[in-house]
Amino acid sequence: MGPPKQLKRTFLGFDLSTQKLKAVLLGSSLEVVAAAEVKFDTDLPEFRTTGGANAGSIKNEYFVQPVMWVKAMDIVLDRLVMQQADLSTVAAISGSGQQHGSLYWSKHGINTLQNLDSEKFLHAQIDDSAFVVNRTPIWMDATTTKQCLEMEMAVGGKLNMVELTGSKCYERFTGPQIRKIYQQRCHAYEEANRISLVSSFISSLFLGSVAPIDFSDGSGMNLLDIRKKNWSKECLNVCAPDLDKRLDIPVSPNSILGNVSPYFVERFSFSPDCKVAASTGDNPSALSGMLVGSSWLTISMGTSDTLMMSLKEPLNWEEGHILCHPTETEEFMGLLCFRNASLVREEMNKKTTGGDWDKFNEYLDSTPRGNFGNMAVHFNDMEIIPKAQGILRWNREMDPSSPDAARGVIKFSSPQIEIRALVEGQMLHHRAVAEDLGYKFGPETQILVTGGASVNKSILQTIADVFNAPVHIQDEGFEAALLGAAYRSAYALYLQEAGDGVTPLCYRDYILSLTSNKLSLVCEPHKDSEEIYAPMLQRYREMARVLSNPNT
């Protein structure tokens, strides 16, 4: 048993998301000791954000003033103290940050960060003058189409960019955003001594110096060679000059970066031995917090449906993202996003039941699996994979090669059949895309469903059947990205303390030795699921092909 002090150790995690900054303090068994949050729109009205962001003067332009995030950190720490949180017990700190956003430090800002006065608030010192760009772009910004095309062309095309960085160039990704600032605000770029991601910015505040970017969040920049886990010289050169100096060398998400800055020791009574771990992006941090095994698939059901998975080797996806794994650092994680998701389900619910979800579920449950051979693809908005838009219904008799296949059936005979065709169609779509891109489903596959629809048992049963895998949900109120940050701080400290010559536990085994993964099994697939849905998967692919190429 360790010294008595070990028993009082706590771990502090932050999640700087789009709409708020949250903090959680976990005890030595990773139980929640205290939590606090700051909502940007309501707690910091002087920054005039809507949904945590400011809209720019041109279409698709979105930004944040970085000082808002600094001020939020002042407030959230004070709120923890007001809850009698004993910050002197904190052994390690880490963070989760919205992905792709970037901050541009001035020389003065870095100097201030290294010499903070504990008598003053953070935001009174790290003010506008600390940054050379005070309207800093975040993930919602989509004004960099030109820069994306330039970067892809310069590395030999979209597929080369995918091979190198795990994703084609996306407007919201940090590389194109940096290039736009270099092109349009050349003086500001030249004055930027260092560039942080939102995640590494959190670590920087606590470290008292600019923290390196971790290679998991760094995978969302179109700049990192995901196989070498270092910046791609080719991508840096086509983005902006001398960028390597501004980014510094990327580090493992499991790294301890140093001790907490004296500012926090003096102002909040942190221990001078408290360690600052690397922070990472919100998607990788969520995967860390879920504590699922490598054969699990996570489906986040919201405005868009997102599939998140662990991969031993990177796959080359022209759409979707491959990132370096946040905890198994030799592995990778995949993200697939589907645009037609909860809004389509809600629209169907309004049309068929007047918005009554109980009735929707009753209708869904009253039709047999397989829906008498009636299938539908609902791409109300332009879908990402495949690139297609429209609604297509086929009954059992429809011949994919007939002239009627592109028109399909105008509508089905009952709302019950419409509802099952929609829900089964969405899940067949998700499974087919994942399979076609190389993800292997098998007897070991288990599914975790998060997001709004995770409370809907009828939809969860359909997921279990279509994927032929057990479905689990998380405990209510569980915030995976936030807890993932605190868990990773505990693991990074454990690795450092394990020392050389000791084979440490893997991340998941270590965290589960201290806490449970807060998951409940809610649905098992029926025994005949594969028999019913394997032929439907093939038929779905035919429907998607017809909808993508209606004239062929």
Coordinates of C-alpha atoms in Angstrom, one line a residue:
M1 CA 0.0 0.0 0.0
G2 CA 1.3 3.5 -0.9
P3 CA 1.7 6.3 1.6
P4 CA -1.4 7.8 3.1
K5 CA -1.2 10.7 0.7
Q6 CA -1.9 8.3 -2.2
L7 CA -5.4 7.6 -0.7
K8 CA -6.4 11.2 -1.0
R9 CA -5.1 11.6 -4.6
T10 CA -7.6 13.1 -7.1
F11 CA -7.6 13.6 -10.8
L12 CA -8.9 16.7 -12.6
G13 CA -10.4 16.6 -16.1
F14 CA -11.7 19.5 -18.3
D15 CA -13.8 19.4 -21.4
L16 CA -13.8 22.6 -23.5
S17 CA -16.6 21.9 -25.9
T18 CA -18.4 24.3 -28.2
Q19 CA -21.0 25.5 -25.8
K20 CA -19.4 25.2 -22.4
L21 CA -16.3 24.4 -20.3
K22 CA -16.8 21.6 -17.8
A23 CA -14.6 20.3 -15.0
V24 CA -14.7 17.1 -13.0
L25 CA -12.7 16.1 -10.0
L26 CA -12.3 12.3 -9.5
G27 CA -11.2 10.5 -6.4
S28 CA -8.6 7.8 -6.1
S29 CA -11.3 5.2 -7.2
L30 CA -12.2 7.5 -10.1
E31 CA -15.5 8.4 -8.4
V32 CA -16.9 12.0 -9.0
V33 CA -15.9 14.2 -6.1
A34 CA -16.9 17.6 -7.6
A35 CA -18.0 19.0 -10.9
A36 CA -18.7 22.5 -12.3
E37 CA -19.4 24.1 -15.7
V38 CA -19.5 27.5 -17.4
K39 CA -22.0 28.0 -20.2
F40 CA -20.5 30.5 -22.7
D41 CA -23.8 32.1 -23.9
T42 CA -25.3 32.7 -20.5
D43 CA -22.3 32.9 -18.1
L44 CA -20.2 35.1 -20.4
P45 CA -22.8 37.2 -22.3
E46 CA -20.2 39.9 -23.0
F47 CA -18.8 37.7 -25.8
R48 CA -22.2 37.6 -27.5
T49 CA -21.9 33.9 -28.6
T50 CA -24.8 31.8 -29.9
G51 CA -24.3 28.1 -29.2
G52 CA -20.7 29.0 -28.0
A53 CA -19.6 30.7 -31.3
N54 CA -19.8 34.0 -33.1
A55 CA -20.9 34.1 -36.7
G56 CA -18.7 36.1 -39.0
S57 CA -19.7 38.5 -41.8
I58 CA -19.5 36.0 -44.6
K59 CA -21.4 32.7 -45.0
N60 CA -20.1 29.7 -43.1
E61 CA -17.6 31.9 -41.1
Y62 CA -17.5 31.1 -37.3
F63 CA -15.0 32.2 -34.7
V64 CA -14.4 32.6 -30.9
Q65 CA -12.5 35.1 -29.0
P66 CA -9.9 33.0 -27.1
V67 CA -10.1 35.3 -24.0
M68 CA -13.6 33.8 -23.5
W69 CA -12.1 30.4 -22.9
V70 CA -9.5 31.9 -20.5
K71 CA -12.2 33.7 -18.5
A72 CA -14.3 30.5 -18.4
M73 CA -11.3 28.7 -16.8
D74 CA -11.1 31.4 -14.1
I75 CA -14.9 30.9 -13.3
V76 CA -14.9 27.1 -13.4
L77 CA -12.0 26.8 -11.0
D78 CA -13.7 29.3 -8.6
R79 CA -16.9 27.2 -8.9
L80 CA -15.0 24.0 -7.9
V81 CA -13.4 25.9 -4.9
M82 CA -16.9 27.1 -3.9
Q83 CA -18.0 23.4 -3.7
Q84 CA -15.2 22.8 -1.2
A85 CA -13.1 20.8 -3.7
D86 CA -9.7 20.3 -2.2
L87 CA -7.4 21.1 -5.2
S88 CA -4.3 20.4 -3.1
T89 CA -5.1 16.7 -3.6
V90 CA -5.0 16.9 -7.4
A91 CA -2.2 14.5 -8.6
A92 CA -2.7 15.1 -12.4
I93 CA -4.7 17.2 -14.8
S94 CA -5.7 16.7 -18.4
G95 CA -8.3 18.0 -20.9
S96 CA -10.5 17.4 -23.8
G97 CA -11.1 20.1 -26.4
Q98 CA -13.4 20.6 -29.4
Q99 CA -11.4 19.4 -32.4
H100 CA -9.8 21.5 -35.2
G101 CA -9.9 25.0 -33.5
S102 CA -6.6 26.9 -33.3
L103 CA -5.0 29.6 -31.2
Y104 CA -2.1 31.9 -32.3
W105 CA 0.2 33.0 -29.4
S106 CA 2.1 36.3 -29.6
K107 CA 5.6 36.5 -28.1
H108 CA 4.1 38.7 -25.4
G109 CA 1.4 36.1 -24.7
I110 CA 4.0 33.3 -24.2
N111 CA 6.0 35.5 -21.9
T112 CA 2.9 36.3 -19.9
L113 CA 1.9 32.6 -19.7
Q114 CA 5.4 31.9 -18.2
N115 CA 5.2 34.7 -15.6
L116 CA 1.6 34.7 -14.3
D117 CA 0.8 36.8 -11.2
S118 CA -1.2 34.7 -8.7
E119 CA -2.8 37.9 -7.3
K120 CA -4.7 38.4 -10.6
F121 CA -7.3 36.5 -12.6
L122 CA -6.0 34.5 -15.7
H123 CA -8.1 36.6 -18.0
A124 CA -6.7 39.9 -16.7
Q125 CA -3.2 38.7 -17.8
I126 CA -3.9 36.4 -20.8
D127 CA -5.9 39.0 -22.6
D128 CA -6.3 39.9 -26.3
S129 CA -2.7 40.9 -26.5
A130 CA -1.7 37.3 -25.8
F131 CA -3.0 36.2 -29.2
V132 CA -2.2 37.6 -32.7
V133 CA -5.6 36.4 -34.0
N134 CA -8.5 37.4 -31.7
R135 CA -11.3 36.0 -33.9
T136 CA -9.9 32.4 -33.9
P137 CA -11.6 29.9 -36.2
I138 CA -13.4 26.8 -34.7
W139 CA -14.7 23.6 -36.2
M140 CA -17.9 25.2 -37.4
D141 CA -16.1 27.4 -39.9
A142 CA -16.3 26.2 -43.5
T143 CA -14.6 29.1 -45.4
T144 CA -11.5 27.3 -46.5
T145 CA -12.6 25.5 -49.7
K146 CA -9.9 27.2 -51.7
Q147 CA -7.1 26.3 -49.2
C148 CA -8.4 22.6 -49.2
L149 CA -8.1 22.4 -52.9
E150 CA -4.6 24.0 -52.9
M151 CA -3.3 21.6 -50.2
E152 CA -4.7 18.5 -51.9
M153 CA -3.3 19.5 -55.3
A154 CA 0.1 20.2 -53.8
V155 CA 0.5 16.7 -52.2
G156 CA -0.7 15.0 -55.4
G157 CA -4.4 14.8 -54.9
K158 CA -7.1 13.8 -52.4
L159 CA -6.1 10.1 -52.1
N160 CA -2.5 11.1 -51.2
M161 CA -3.8 13.4 -48.5
V162 CA -5.9 10.6 -47.1
E163 CA -3.0 8.2 -47.2
L164 CA -0.8 10.6 -45.3
T165 CA -3.1 12.3 -42.8
G166 CA -6.1 9.9 -42.4
S167 CA -8.6 12.3 -44.0
K168 CA -9.1 14.3 -47.2
C169 CA -8.9 18.1 -46.7
Y170 CA -11.9 19.3 -44.8
E171 CA -12.8 23.0 -44.5
R172 CA -13.0 22.8 -40.7
F173 CA -9.6 21.0 -40.3
T174 CA -6.8 23.1 -38.8
G175 CA -4.3 22.9 -41.7
P176 CA -6.6 24.7 -44.2
Q177 CA -7.5 27.2 -41.5
I178 CA -3.8 28.0 -40.8
R179 CA -3.2 28.4 -44.5
K180 CA -6.1 30.9 -44.8
I181 CA -4.7 33.0 -41.9
Y182 CA -1.2 32.9 -43.6
Q183 CA -2.7 34.0 -46.9
Q184 CA -5.2 36.6 -45.7
R185 CA -3.4 37.9 -42.5
C186 CA 0.2 37.3 -43.3
H187 CA 1.4 39.8 -40.7
A188 CA -0.5 38.0 -37.9
Y189 CA 0.9 34.6 -39.1
E190 CA 4.4 36.0 -39.0
E191 CA 3.8 37.4 -35.5
A192 CA 2.4 34.0 -34.2
N193 CA 5.3 32.4 -32.2
R194 CA 3.3 29.2 -31.5
I195 CA 0.0 27.7 -32.6
S196 CA -2.1 25.6 -30.2
L197 CA -5.1 23.4 -30.7
V198 CA -8.0 23.9 -28.2
S199 CA -6.9 20.8 -26.4
S200 CA -3.2 21.7 -26.1
F201 CA -4.3 25.2 -25.0
I202 CA -5.9 23.7 -21.9
S203 CA -2.6 22.0 -21.0
S204 CA -0.7 25.2 -21.8
L205 CA -2.7 27.2 -19.2
F206 CA -1.8 24.8 -16.4
L207 CA 1.7 24.2 -17.6
G208 CA 2.6 27.9 -17.7
S209 CA 4.2 27.4 -21.2
V210 CA 2.9 26.4 -24.6
A211 CA 2.1 22.7 -24.5
P212 CA 2.8 20.4 -27.4
I213 CA -0.1 19.0 -29.5
D214 CA -0.8 15.3 -28.9
F215 CA -0.8 13.1 -32.0
S216 CA -4.4 11.9 -31.6
D217 CA -5.9 15.4 -31.8
G218 CA -3.1 16.3 -34.2
S219 CA -4.7 13.8 -36.6
G220 CA -7.5 16.2 -37.2
M221 CA -5.4 18.9 -38.9
N222 CA -4.5 17.4 -42.3
L223 CA -0.8 18.0 -41.2
L224 CA 0.2 14.9 -39.3
D225 CA 1.5 11.7 -40.9
I226 CA -0.6 9.3 -38.9
R227 CA 1.7 6.3 -39.5
K228 CA 4.9 8.1 -38.4
K229 CA 3.0 10.1 -35.7
N230 CA 5.0 13.2 -36.7
W231 CA 4.2 16.2 -38.9
S232 CA 4.3 15.5 -42.6
K233 CA 7.0 17.8 -44.1
E234 CA 5.0 17.7 -47.3
C235 CA 1.8 18.9 -45.7
L236 CA 3.6 21.5 -43.6
N237 CA 5.3 22.9 -46.6
V238 CA 2.1 23.3 -48.6
C239 CA 0.3 24.8 -45.7
A240 CA 2.5 27.7 -44.5
P241 CA 6.2 28.6 -44.1
D242 CA 8.1 27.7 -40.9
L243 CA 5.1 25.9 -39.5
D244 CA 7.1 23.2 -37.8
K245 CA 8.6 25.8 -35.4
R246 CA 5.1 27.1 -34.5
L247 CA 3.7 23.6 -33.9
D248 CA 6.6 22.0 -32.1
I249 CA 7.0 18.1 -31.9
P250 CA 3.8 16.2 -31.3
V251 CA 3.6 13.9 -28.3
S252 CA 1.8 10.8 -27.2
P253 CA -1.7 11.5 -25.6
N254 CA -0.3 9.4 -22.6
S255 CA 2.5 11.9 -21.9
I256 CA 3.2 13.8 -18.7
L257 CA 4.3 17.3 -19.9
G258 CA 5.6 18.7 -16.6
N259 CA 4.4 20.1 -13.2
V260 CA 1.6 22.6 -12.8
S261 CA 2.6 26.3 -13.0
P262 CA 3.4 28.1 -9.7
Y263 CA 0.3 30.4 -10.4
F264 CA -2.1 27.5 -9.6
V265 CA 0.0 26.4 -6.6
E266 CA -0.2 29.9 -5.1
R267 CA -3.8 30.9 -6.2
F268 CA -5.6 27.6 -5.8
S269 CA -3.3 25.6 -3.5
F270 CA -2.5 22.9 -6.1
S271 CA 0.5 20.7 -5.0
P272 CA 3.7 21.8 -6.7
D273 CA 4.1 18.1 -7.6
C274 CA 0.8 18.0 -9.5
K275 CA 1.4 16.8 -13.1
V276 CA 0.0 18.2 -16.3
A277 CA -0.8 15.5 -18.9
A278 CA -1.3 16.0 -22.6
S279 CA -4.8 16.9 -23.5
T280 CA -6.6 15.6 -26.6
G281 CA -9.6 16.2 -28.8
D282 CA -13.2 15.6 -27.8
N283 CA -13.8 12.6 -30.0
P284 CA -10.6 10.7 -28.9
S285 CA -11.3 11.7 -25.3
A286 CA -14.9 10.3 -25.6
L287 CA -13.4 7.0 -26.8
S288 CA -11.1 7.1 -23.8
G289 CA -14.1 7.7 -21.5
M290 CA -16.3 4.9 -22.8
L291 CA -13.8 2.2 -21.8
V292 CA -15.0 -0.1 -24.6
G293 CA -12.8 -3.0 -26.0
S294 CA -11.2 -3.0 -29.4
S295 CA -14.0 -5.1 -30.9
W296 CA -16.7 -2.5 -29.9
L297 CA -18.5 -0.1 -32.3
T298 CA -19.9 3.1 -30.8
I299 CA -22.9 4.7 -32.5
S300 CA -23.6 8.3 -31.4
M301 CA -27.1 9.1 -32.5
G302 CA -27.8 12.8 -32.8
T303 CA -28.3 15.5 -35.4
S304 CA -25.8 13.4 -37.4
D305 CA -25.1 9.7 -36.5
T306 CA -21.4 9.0 -35.9
L307 CA -19.8 5.6 -35.9
M308 CA -16.6 5.4 -33.8
M309 CA -14.3 2.3 -33.9
S310 CA -10.8 1.0 -33.0
L311 CA -8.6 -0.2 -35.8
K312 CA -5.4 -2.1 -35.7
E313 CA -4.2 -0.6 -39.0
P314 CA -5.3 2.7 -40.7
L315 CA -7.8 2.2 -43.5
N316 CA -7.8 4.7 -46.5
W317 CA -11.2 6.3 -46.3
E318 CA -12.0 9.0 -48.9
E319 CA -14.8 10.1 -46.6
G320 CA -14.6 9.8 -42.8
H321 CA -11.6 10.2 -40.6
I322 CA -8.8 7.9 -39.3
L323 CA -7.1 9.3 -36.2
C324 CA -4.2 8.0 -34.0
H325 CA -5.8 6.1 -31.1
P326 CA -5.8 8.2 -27.9
T327 CA -4.9 5.3 -25.5
E328 CA -3.6 2.3 -27.5
T329 CA -1.0 4.5 -29.1
E330 CA 0.1 2.0 -31.8
E331 CA -3.5 1.7 -33.0
F332 CA -6.0 3.9 -34.8
M333 CA -9.6 5.1 -34.4
G334 CA -12.1 5.6 -37.2
L335 CA -14.9 8.1 -37.4
L336 CA -17.8 7.9 -39.9
C337 CA -20.4 10.6 -40.0
F338 CA -23.9 10.3 -41.5
R339 CA -25.9 13.4 -42.2
N340 CA -29.4 12.0 -42.4
A341 CA -30.0 11.0 -38.8
S342 CA -32.2 12.2 -35.9
L343 CA -33.9 15.1 -37.9
V344 CA -35.1 12.5 -40.5
R345 CA -36.4 10.2 -37.7
E346 CA -38.1 13.2 -36.1
E347 CA -39.7 14.3 -39.4
M348 CA -41.1 10.7 -39.9
N349 CA -42.4 10.7 -36.3
K350 CA -44.3 14.0 -36.9
K351 CA -45.8 12.8 -40.2
T352 CA -46.9 9.4 -38.9
T353 CA -47.8 10.0 -35.3
G354 CA -48.0 13.7 -34.8
G355 CA -44.7 13.6 -32.8
D356 CA -45.7 10.9 -30.4
W357 CA -42.6 8.7 -29.7
D358 CA -44.5 6.1 -27.8
K359 CA -46.8 5.6 -30.8
F360 CA -43.7 5.6 -33.1
N361 CA -42.2 2.8 -31.0
E362 CA -45.5 0.9 -30.9
Y363 CA -45.7 1.0 -34.7
L364 CA -42.0 0.0 -35.1
D365 CA -42.5 -3.0 -32.7
S366 CA -45.8 -4.1 -34.4
T367 CA -44.1 -4.9 -37.7
P368 CA -41.9 -8.0 -38.2
R369 CA -38.1 -7.8 -38.7
G370 CA -37.5 -7.6 -42.4
N371 CA -40.7 -5.5 -42.8
F372 CA -42.2 -8.0 -45.4
G373 CA -39.4 -7.1 -47.8
N374 CA -40.2 -3.3 -47.8
M375 CA -37.1 -1.1 -47.6
A376 CA -36.4 2.6 -47.8
V377 CA -33.4 4.9 -48.1
H378 CA -34.2 8.4 -46.7
F379 CA -31.5 10.9 -47.7
N380 CA -33.5 14.1 -47.2
D381 CA -30.2 16.1 -47.3
M382 CA -27.2 15.3 -49.4
E383 CA -25.6 12.3 -47.7
I384 CA -21.8 12.0 -47.1
I385 CA -21.4 8.4 -48.0
P386 CA -22.7 7.7 -50.6
K387 CA -22.9 11.2 -52.1
A388 CA -26.6 11.0 -52.9
Q389 CA -29.9 12.8 -52.1
G390 CA -33.5 11.7 -52.3
I391 CA -35.9 9.1 -50.9
L392 CA -36.3 5.6 -52.5
R393 CA -38.7 2.9 -51.4
W394 CA -38.7 -0.6 -52.8
N395 CA -41.1 -3.4 -52.0
R396 CA -40.3 -7.1 -52.2
E397 CA -41.2 -7.3 -55.9
M398 CA -38.9 -4.5 -57.1
D399 CA -36.3 -5.7 -59.6
P400 CA -33.1 -3.6 -59.2
S401 CA -32.4 -3.7 -63.0
S402 CA -35.9 -2.6 -64.0
P403 CA -36.7 0.9 -65.3
D404 CA -38.9 1.4 -62.2
A405 CA -36.1 0.9 -59.7
A406 CA -35.0 4.6 -59.7
R407 CA -38.5 5.8 -59.1
G408 CA -39.4 3.1 -56.6
V409 CA -42.7 2.9 -54.7
I410 CA -44.4 6.2 -54.0
K411 CA -45.4 5.2 -50.5
F412 CA -46.0 2.2 -48.4
S413 CA -49.4 0.9 -47.3
S414 CA -49.2 1.9 -43.6
P415 CA -47.3 4.2 -41.2
Q416 CA -46.1 1.0 -39.4
I417 CA -44.3 -0.1 -42.6
E418 CA -42.9 3.4 -43.3
I419 CA -41.4 3.6 -39.8
R420 CA -39.7 0.2 -39.9
A421 CA -38.4 0.9 -43.4
L422 CA -36.8 4.1 -42.2
V423 CA -35.2 2.8 -39.1
E424 CA -34.0 -0.5 -40.7
G425 CA -32.8 1.5 -43.7
Q426 CA -30.7 3.9 -41.7
M427 CA -29.0 1.0 -39.8
L428 CA -28.5 -1.0 -43.0
H429 CA -26.9 2.1 -44.5
H430 CA -24.5 2.5 -41.5
R431 CA -23.5 -1.1 -41.5
A432 CA -23.1 -1.4 -45.2
V433 CA -20.8 1.7 -45.4
A434 CA -18.7 0.5 -42.5
E435 CA -18.3 -3.0 -44.1
D436 CA -17.6 -1.6 -47.5
L437 CA -14.8 0.6 -46.1
G438 CA -13.1 -2.4 -44.5
Y439 CA -14.5 -2.7 -41.0
K440 CA -15.0 -6.3 -40.0
F441 CA -18.1 -7.3 -38.0
G442 CA -18.0 -10.7 -36.2
P443 CA -19.1 -12.7 -33.2
E444 CA -17.0 -10.5 -30.9
T445 CA -18.7 -7.3 -32.1
Q446 CA -20.6 -5.3 -29.4
I447 CA -22.2 -2.0 -29.8
L448 CA -22.5 1.0 -27.5
V449 CA -25.2 3.6 -28.4
T450 CA -24.9 7.1 -27.1
G451 CA -26.8 10.4 -27.8
G452 CA -30.5 11.3 -27.9
A453 CA -31.9 8.0 -29.4
S454 CA -30.0 5.8 -26.9
V455 CA -33.1 6.1 -24.6
N456 CA -35.3 4.5 -27.3
K457 CA -35.4 0.7 -26.7
S458 CA -37.3 0.0 -29.9
I459 CA -34.7 1.7 -32.1
L460 CA -31.9 0.0 -30.0
Q461 CA -33.5 -3.5 -30.7
T462 CA -33.5 -2.7 -34.4
I463 CA -29.8 -1.8 -34.2
A464 CA -29.0 -5.1 -32.4
D465 CA -30.8 -7.0 -35.1
V466 CA -29.4 -5.3 -38.1
F467 CA -25.8 -5.4 -36.8
N468 CA -26.4 -8.8 -35.2
A469 CA -24.6 -7.7 -32.0
P470 CA -25.6 -6.9 -28.4
V471 CA -26.3 -3.2 -27.7
H472 CA -25.3 -1.4 -24.6
I473 CA -25.9 2.1 -23.3
Q474 CA -24.1 4.3 -20.7
D475 CA -25.5 5.4 -17.4
E476 CA -27.6 8.5 -17.5
G477 CA -25.6 11.7 -17.3
F478 CA -22.3 10.0 -18.2
E479 CA -20.1 12.5 -20.1
A480 CA -17.5 10.4 -21.9
A481 CA -15.2 13.1 -23.2
L482 CA -15.0 14.8 -19.7
L483 CA -14.4 11.6 -17.8
G484 CA -12.0 10.5 -20.5
A485 CA -9.8 13.5 -19.8
A486 CA -9.6 12.7 -16.0
Y487 CA -9.1 9.0 -16.7
R488 CA -6.2 9.8 -19.1
S489 CA -4.5 12.0 -16.5
A490 CA -4.6 9.1 -14.0
Y491 CA -3.2 6.7 -16.6
A492 CA -0.4 9.1 -17.7
L493 CA 0.6 9.4 -14.1
Y494 CA 0.5 5.6 -13.6
L495 CA 2.7 5.1 -16.6
Q496 CA 5.2 7.6 -15.3
E497 CA 5.3 6.1 -11.8
A498 CA 5.5 2.5 -13.2
G499 CA 9.0 3.3 -14.3
D500 CA 11.4 1.2 -16.5
G501 CA 11.5 -2.5 -16.4
V502 CA 7.8 -2.9 -15.4
T503 CA 5.2 -4.0 -18.0
P504 CA 2.3 -1.6 -17.3
L505 CA -1.3 -2.5 -17.7
C506 CA -3.0 -1.3 -20.8
Y507 CA -5.2 1.8 -20.4
R508 CA -8.5 0.0 -20.3
D509 CA -7.3 -2.7 -17.8
Y510 CA -5.8 0.0 -15.5
I511 CA -8.9 2.2 -15.5
L512 CA -11.3 -0.8 -15.0
S513 CA -9.1 -1.9 -12.1
L514 CA -10.3 1.3 -10.4
T515 CA -13.9 1.8 -11.6
S516 CA -16.6 0.1 -13.8
N517 CA -17.3 1.2 -17.3
K518 CA -20.9 2.3 -16.4
L519 CA -22.5 0.3 -19.3
S520 CA -25.8 -1.6 -19.3
L521 CA -26.7 -4.3 -21.8
V522 CA -30.2 -3.4 -23.2
C523 CA -30.7 -5.6 -26.3
E524 CA -29.6 -8.8 -27.8
P525 CA -30.1 -9.7 -31.5
H526 CA -32.7 -12.3 -32.3
K527 CA -31.3 -15.6 -33.4
D528 CA -32.4 -15.2 -37.0
S529 CA -31.1 -11.7 -37.4
E530 CA -28.3 -12.5 -39.8
E531 CA -30.5 -14.7 -41.9
I532 CA -33.0 -11.8 -42.3
Y533 CA -30.6 -8.9 -42.7
A534 CA -27.7 -10.3 -44.7
P535 CA -29.8 -10.4 -47.9
M536 CA -31.3 -7.0 -47.0
L537 CA -27.8 -5.5 -46.7
Q538 CA -27.1 -6.6 -50.3
R539 CA -30.4 -5.1 -51.5
Y540 CA -29.7 -1.9 -49.6
R541 CA -26.4 -1.5 -51.6
E542 CA -28.4 -1.8 -54.8
M543 CA -30.8 0.9 -53.6
A544 CA -27.9 3.2 -52.7
R545 CA -26.3 2.6 -56.1
V546 CA -29.5 3.5 -57.9
L547 CA -30.1 6.6 -55.7
S548 CA -26.5 7.7 -56.4
N549 CA -26.8 7.1 -60.2
P550 CA -30.5 7.5 -61.0
N551 CA -29.8 7.6 -64.8
T552 CA -27.7 4.4 -65.1

